[in-house]
Coordinates of C-alpha atoms and ligand atoms in Angstrom, one line a residue:
X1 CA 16.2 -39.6 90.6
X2 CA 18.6 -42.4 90.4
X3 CA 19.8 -45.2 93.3
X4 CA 22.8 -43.1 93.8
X5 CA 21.2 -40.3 94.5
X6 CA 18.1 -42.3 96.4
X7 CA 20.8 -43.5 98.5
X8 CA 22.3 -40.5 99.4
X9 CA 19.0 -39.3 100.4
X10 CA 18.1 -42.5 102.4
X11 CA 21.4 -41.8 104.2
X12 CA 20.3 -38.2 104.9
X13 CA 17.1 -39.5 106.4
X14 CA 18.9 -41.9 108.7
X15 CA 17.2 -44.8 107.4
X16 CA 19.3 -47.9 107.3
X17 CA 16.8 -50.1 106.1
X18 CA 16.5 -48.8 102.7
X19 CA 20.4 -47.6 102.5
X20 CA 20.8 -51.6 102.6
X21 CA 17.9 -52.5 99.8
X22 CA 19.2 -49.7 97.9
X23 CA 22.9 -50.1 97.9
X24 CA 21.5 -54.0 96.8
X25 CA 19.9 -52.2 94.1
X26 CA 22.5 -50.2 92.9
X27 CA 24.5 -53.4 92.5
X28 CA 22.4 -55.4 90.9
X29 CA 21.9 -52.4 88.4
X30 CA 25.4 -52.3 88.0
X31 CA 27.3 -49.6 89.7
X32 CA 30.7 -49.9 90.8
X33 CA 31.5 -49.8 94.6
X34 CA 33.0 -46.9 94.6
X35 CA 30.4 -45.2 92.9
X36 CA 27.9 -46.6 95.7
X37 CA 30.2 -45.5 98.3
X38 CA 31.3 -41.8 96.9
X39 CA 28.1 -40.8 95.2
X40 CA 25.5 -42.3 97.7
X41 CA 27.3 -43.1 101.3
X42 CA 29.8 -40.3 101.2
X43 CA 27.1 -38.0 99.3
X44 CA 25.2 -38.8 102.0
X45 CA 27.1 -37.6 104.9
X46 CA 28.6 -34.6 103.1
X47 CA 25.1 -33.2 103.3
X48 CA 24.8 -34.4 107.4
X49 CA 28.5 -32.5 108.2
X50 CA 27.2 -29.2 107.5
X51 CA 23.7 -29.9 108.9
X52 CA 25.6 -30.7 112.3
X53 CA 27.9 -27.7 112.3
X54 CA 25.1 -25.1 111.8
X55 CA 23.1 -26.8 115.1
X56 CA 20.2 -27.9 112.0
X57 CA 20.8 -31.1 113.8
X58 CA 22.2 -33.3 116.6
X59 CA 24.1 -36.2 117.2
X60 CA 21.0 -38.7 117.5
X61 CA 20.3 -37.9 113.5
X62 CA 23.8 -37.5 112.9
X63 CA 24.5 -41.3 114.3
X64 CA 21.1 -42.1 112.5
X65 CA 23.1 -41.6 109.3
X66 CA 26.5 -42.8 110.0
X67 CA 24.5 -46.2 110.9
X68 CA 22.9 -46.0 107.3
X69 CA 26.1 -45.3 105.8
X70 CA 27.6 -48.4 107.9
X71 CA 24.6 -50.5 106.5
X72 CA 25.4 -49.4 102.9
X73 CA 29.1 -50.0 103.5
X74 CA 28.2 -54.2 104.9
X75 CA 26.4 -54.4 101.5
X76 CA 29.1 -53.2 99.3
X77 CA 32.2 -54.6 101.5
X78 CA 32.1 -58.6 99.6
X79 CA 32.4 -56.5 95.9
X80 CA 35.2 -54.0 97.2
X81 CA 36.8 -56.8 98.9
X82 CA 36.5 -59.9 96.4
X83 CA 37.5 -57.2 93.7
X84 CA 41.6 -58.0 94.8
X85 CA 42.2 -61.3 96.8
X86 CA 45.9 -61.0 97.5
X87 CA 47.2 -60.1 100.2
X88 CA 49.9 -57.1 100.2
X89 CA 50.7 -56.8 103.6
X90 CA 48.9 -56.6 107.0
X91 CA 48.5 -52.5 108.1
X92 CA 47.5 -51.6 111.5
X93 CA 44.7 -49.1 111.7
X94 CA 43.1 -46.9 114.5
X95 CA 41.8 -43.1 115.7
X96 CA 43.9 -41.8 118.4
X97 CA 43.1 -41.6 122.0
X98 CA 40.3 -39.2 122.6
X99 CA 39.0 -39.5 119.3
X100 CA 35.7 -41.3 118.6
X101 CA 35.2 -40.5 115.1
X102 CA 35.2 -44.1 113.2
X103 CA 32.8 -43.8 109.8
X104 CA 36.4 -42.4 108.1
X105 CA 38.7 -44.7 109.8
X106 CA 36.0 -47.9 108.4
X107 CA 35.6 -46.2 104.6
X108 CA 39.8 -46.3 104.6
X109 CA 39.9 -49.4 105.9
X110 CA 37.1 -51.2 103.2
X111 CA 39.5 -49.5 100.5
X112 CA 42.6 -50.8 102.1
X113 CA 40.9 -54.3 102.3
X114 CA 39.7 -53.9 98.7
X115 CA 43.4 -53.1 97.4
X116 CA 44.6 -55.9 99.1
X117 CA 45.6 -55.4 102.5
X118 CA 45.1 -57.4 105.6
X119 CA 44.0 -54.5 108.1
X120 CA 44.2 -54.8 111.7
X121 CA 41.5 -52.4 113.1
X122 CA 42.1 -51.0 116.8
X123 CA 39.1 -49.3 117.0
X124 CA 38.4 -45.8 118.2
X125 CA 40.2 -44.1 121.4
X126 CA 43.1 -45.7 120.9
X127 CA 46.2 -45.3 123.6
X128 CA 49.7 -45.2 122.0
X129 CA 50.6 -48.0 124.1
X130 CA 48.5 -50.3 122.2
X131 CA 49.5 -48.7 119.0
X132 CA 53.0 -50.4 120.5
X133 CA 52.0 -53.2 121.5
X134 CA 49.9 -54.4 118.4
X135 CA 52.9 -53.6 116.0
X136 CA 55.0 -55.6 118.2
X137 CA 52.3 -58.7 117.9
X138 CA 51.2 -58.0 114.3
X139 CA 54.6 -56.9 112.5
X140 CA 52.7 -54.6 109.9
X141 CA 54.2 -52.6 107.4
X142 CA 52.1 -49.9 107.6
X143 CA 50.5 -48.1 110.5
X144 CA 47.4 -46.3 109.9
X145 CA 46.0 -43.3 112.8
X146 CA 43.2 -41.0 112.0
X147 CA 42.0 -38.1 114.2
X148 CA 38.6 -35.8 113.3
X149 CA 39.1 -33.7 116.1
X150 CA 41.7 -30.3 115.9
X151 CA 42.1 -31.1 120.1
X152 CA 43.2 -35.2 119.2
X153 CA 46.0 -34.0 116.5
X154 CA 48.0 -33.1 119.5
X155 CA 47.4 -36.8 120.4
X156 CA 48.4 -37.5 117.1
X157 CA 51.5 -36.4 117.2
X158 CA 52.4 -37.5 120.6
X159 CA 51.4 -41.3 119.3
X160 CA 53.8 -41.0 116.0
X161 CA 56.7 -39.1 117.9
X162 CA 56.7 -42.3 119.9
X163 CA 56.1 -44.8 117.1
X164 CA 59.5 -43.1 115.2
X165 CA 61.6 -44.6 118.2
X166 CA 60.5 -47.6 117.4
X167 CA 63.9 -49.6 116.2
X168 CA 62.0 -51.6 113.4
X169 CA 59.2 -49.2 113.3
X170 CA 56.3 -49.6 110.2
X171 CA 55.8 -46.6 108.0
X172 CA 53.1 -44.2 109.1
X173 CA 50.0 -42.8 107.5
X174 CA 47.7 -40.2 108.7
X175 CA 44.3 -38.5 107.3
X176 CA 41.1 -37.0 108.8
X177 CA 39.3 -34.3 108.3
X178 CA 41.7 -31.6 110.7
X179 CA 44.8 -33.2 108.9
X180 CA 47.4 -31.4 106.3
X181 CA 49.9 -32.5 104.2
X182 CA 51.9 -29.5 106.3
X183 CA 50.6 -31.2 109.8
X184 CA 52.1 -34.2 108.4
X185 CA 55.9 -32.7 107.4
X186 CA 55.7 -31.1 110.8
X187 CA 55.3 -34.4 113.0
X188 CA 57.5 -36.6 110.9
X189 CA 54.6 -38.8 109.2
X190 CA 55.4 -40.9 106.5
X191 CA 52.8 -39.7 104.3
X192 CA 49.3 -37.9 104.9
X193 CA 45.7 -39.6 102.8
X194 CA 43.1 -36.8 101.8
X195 CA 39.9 -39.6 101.6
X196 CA 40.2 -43.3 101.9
X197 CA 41.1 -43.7 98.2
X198 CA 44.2 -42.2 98.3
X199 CA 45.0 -44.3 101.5
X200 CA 45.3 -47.1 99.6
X201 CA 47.3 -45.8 96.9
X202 CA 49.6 -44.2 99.1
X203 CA 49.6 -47.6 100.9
X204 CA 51.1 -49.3 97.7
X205 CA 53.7 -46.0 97.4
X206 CA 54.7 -47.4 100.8
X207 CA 55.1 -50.8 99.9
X208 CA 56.7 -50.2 96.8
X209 CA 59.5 -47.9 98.5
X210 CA 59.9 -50.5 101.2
X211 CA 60.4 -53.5 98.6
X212 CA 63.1 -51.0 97.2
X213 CA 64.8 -50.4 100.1
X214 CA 64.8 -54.3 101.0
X215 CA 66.2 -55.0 97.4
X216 CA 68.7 -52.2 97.6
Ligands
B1M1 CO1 31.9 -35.1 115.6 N1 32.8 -33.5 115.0 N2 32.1 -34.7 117.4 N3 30.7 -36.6 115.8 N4 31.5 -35.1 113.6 C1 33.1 -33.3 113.6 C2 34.5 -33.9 113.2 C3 33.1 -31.7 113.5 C4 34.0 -31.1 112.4 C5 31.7 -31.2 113.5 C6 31.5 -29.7 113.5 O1 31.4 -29.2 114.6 N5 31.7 -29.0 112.5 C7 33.6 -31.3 115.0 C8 35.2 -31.2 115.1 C9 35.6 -29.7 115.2 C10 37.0 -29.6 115.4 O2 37.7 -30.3 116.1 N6 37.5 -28.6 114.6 C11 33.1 -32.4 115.8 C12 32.9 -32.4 117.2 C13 33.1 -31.0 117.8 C14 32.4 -33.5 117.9 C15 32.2 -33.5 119.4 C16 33.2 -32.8 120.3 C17 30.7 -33.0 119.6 C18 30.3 -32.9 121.1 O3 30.1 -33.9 121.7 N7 30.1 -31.7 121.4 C19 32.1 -35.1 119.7 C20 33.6 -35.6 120.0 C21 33.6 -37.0 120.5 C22 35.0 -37.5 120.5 O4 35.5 -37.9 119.4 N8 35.6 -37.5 121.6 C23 31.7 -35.6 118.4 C24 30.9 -36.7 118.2 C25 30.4 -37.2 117.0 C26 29.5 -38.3 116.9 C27 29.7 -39.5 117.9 C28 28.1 -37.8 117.1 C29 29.7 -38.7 115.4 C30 30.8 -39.8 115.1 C31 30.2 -41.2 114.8 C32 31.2 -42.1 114.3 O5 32.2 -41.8 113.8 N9 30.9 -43.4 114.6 C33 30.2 -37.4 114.8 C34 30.2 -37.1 113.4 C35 29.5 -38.1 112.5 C36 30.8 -35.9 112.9 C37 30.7 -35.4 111.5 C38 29.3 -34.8 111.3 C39 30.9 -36.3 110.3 C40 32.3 -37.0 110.4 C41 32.3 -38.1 109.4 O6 32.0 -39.3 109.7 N10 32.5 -37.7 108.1 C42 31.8 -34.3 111.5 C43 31.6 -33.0 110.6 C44 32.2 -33.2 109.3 O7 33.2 -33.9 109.1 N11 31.8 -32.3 108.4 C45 32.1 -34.1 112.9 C46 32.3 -38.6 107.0 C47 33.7 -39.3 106.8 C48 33.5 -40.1 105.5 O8 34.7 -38.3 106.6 O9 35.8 -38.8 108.8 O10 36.6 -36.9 107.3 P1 36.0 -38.2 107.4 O11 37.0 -39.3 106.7 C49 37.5 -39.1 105.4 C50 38.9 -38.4 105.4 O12 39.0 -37.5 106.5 C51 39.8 -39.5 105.3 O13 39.2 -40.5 104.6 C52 37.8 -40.5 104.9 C53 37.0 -40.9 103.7 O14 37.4 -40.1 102.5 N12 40.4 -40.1 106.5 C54 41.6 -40.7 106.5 C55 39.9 -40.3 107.8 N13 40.7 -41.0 108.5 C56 41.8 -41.3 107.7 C57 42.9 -42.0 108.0 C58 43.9 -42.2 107.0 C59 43.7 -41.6 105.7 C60 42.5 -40.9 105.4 O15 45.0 -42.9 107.1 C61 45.2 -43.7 108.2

């Protein structure tokens, strides 16, 4: 077995200790970040998700093994981050009111910080209201809302209906697992993110279509 896949086995057990010797381990024998986080962490919890759905376990394992993923993710965080020192542009992240689901919302978030990005997290549960108010005190370019749940995309797209009234308003992302590329066309997001990769790249689509409307 090798330290990617003993990690994604660690992560299965719940046990953060070794998540965090391993994920040291990894590095030091070379991996990249992402091949830490998408072939151990994310390995990881793509075994759990099922294992919750079919009642083989409950939440108390389930957190057990987002906080081993969370470990894993504080080891490889100074390599994803170091990897691209400057800064793009400052995006404003959160999961919408009623929503507590946050190991998505962090793995976006370490990629958006990795590509660049000074990133404004708001946390879990988070009101529209405050989605107004921090774009009024942060000025980011991009806004960043994730939902896991199919009863928060309602809140979803309550929060960007009222975030395209907004008279300079940032561009909008959304992703989570309940999210569509359709879901997205239908409540007048700027652009929907499959996985936290693709955030980031889509991020830079953003910022290059912005710079081209500034220039134009
Ligand atoms: Co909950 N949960 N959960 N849960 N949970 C799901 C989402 C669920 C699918 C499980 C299931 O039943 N099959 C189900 C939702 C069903 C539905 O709505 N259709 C569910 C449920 C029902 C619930 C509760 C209602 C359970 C209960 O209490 N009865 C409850 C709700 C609480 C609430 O939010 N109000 C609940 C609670 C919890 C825990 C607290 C126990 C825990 C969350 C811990 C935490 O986040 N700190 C938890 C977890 C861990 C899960 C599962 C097992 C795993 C989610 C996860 O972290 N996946 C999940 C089952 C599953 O997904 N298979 C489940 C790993 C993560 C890397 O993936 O979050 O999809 P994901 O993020 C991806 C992409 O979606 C994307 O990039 C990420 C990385 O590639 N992405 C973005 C995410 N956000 C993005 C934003 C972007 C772009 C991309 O741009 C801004």
């Amino acid at each position: 077995m090798n330290v990617l896949e003993e990690i994604r086995d660690a992560v299965i057990d719940g046990n953060a200790i070794k998540v965090g010797e391993l994920s040291q381990k990894a590095i030091e024998e070379g991996c990249t970040a992402s091949q830490i986080l998408n072939d151990g962490l994310i390995a990881g919890m793509n075994v759990i998700g099922p294992r919750f759905k079919n009642n083989e376990i409950f939440i108390p394992e389930v957190l057990k093994s987002a906080r081993a993923m969370h470990t894993g993710m504080d080891v490889i965080k100074p390599q994803i981050v170091s990897s691209n020192i400057q800064e793009k542009g400052i995006i404003l992240i959160g999961t919408v009111a009623g929503d507590l689901h946050d190991i998505g919302k962090n793995m976006v978030i370490m990629m958006l910080e990795g590509s660049g990005y000074k990133v404004i997290d708001l946390g879990i549960n988070v009101a529209t209201d405050k989605f107004v108010e921090a774009i009024e005190q942060y000025k980011p370019q991009i806004v960043g809302l994730s939902a896991l749940l199919t009863t928060t995309m309602k809140q979803m797209k309550s929060t960007v209906e009222t975030l395209l009234t907004l008279e300079s308003r940032p561009k909008i992302i959304i992703g989570g697992a309940p999210i569509t590329q359709k879901f997205c066309n239908e409540i007048g997001a700027d652009a929907y993110a499959a996985d936290a990769a693709s955030a980031a790249e889509i991020a830079n689509m953003l910022m290059e279509s912005n710079a081209k409307a500034a220039g134009a």
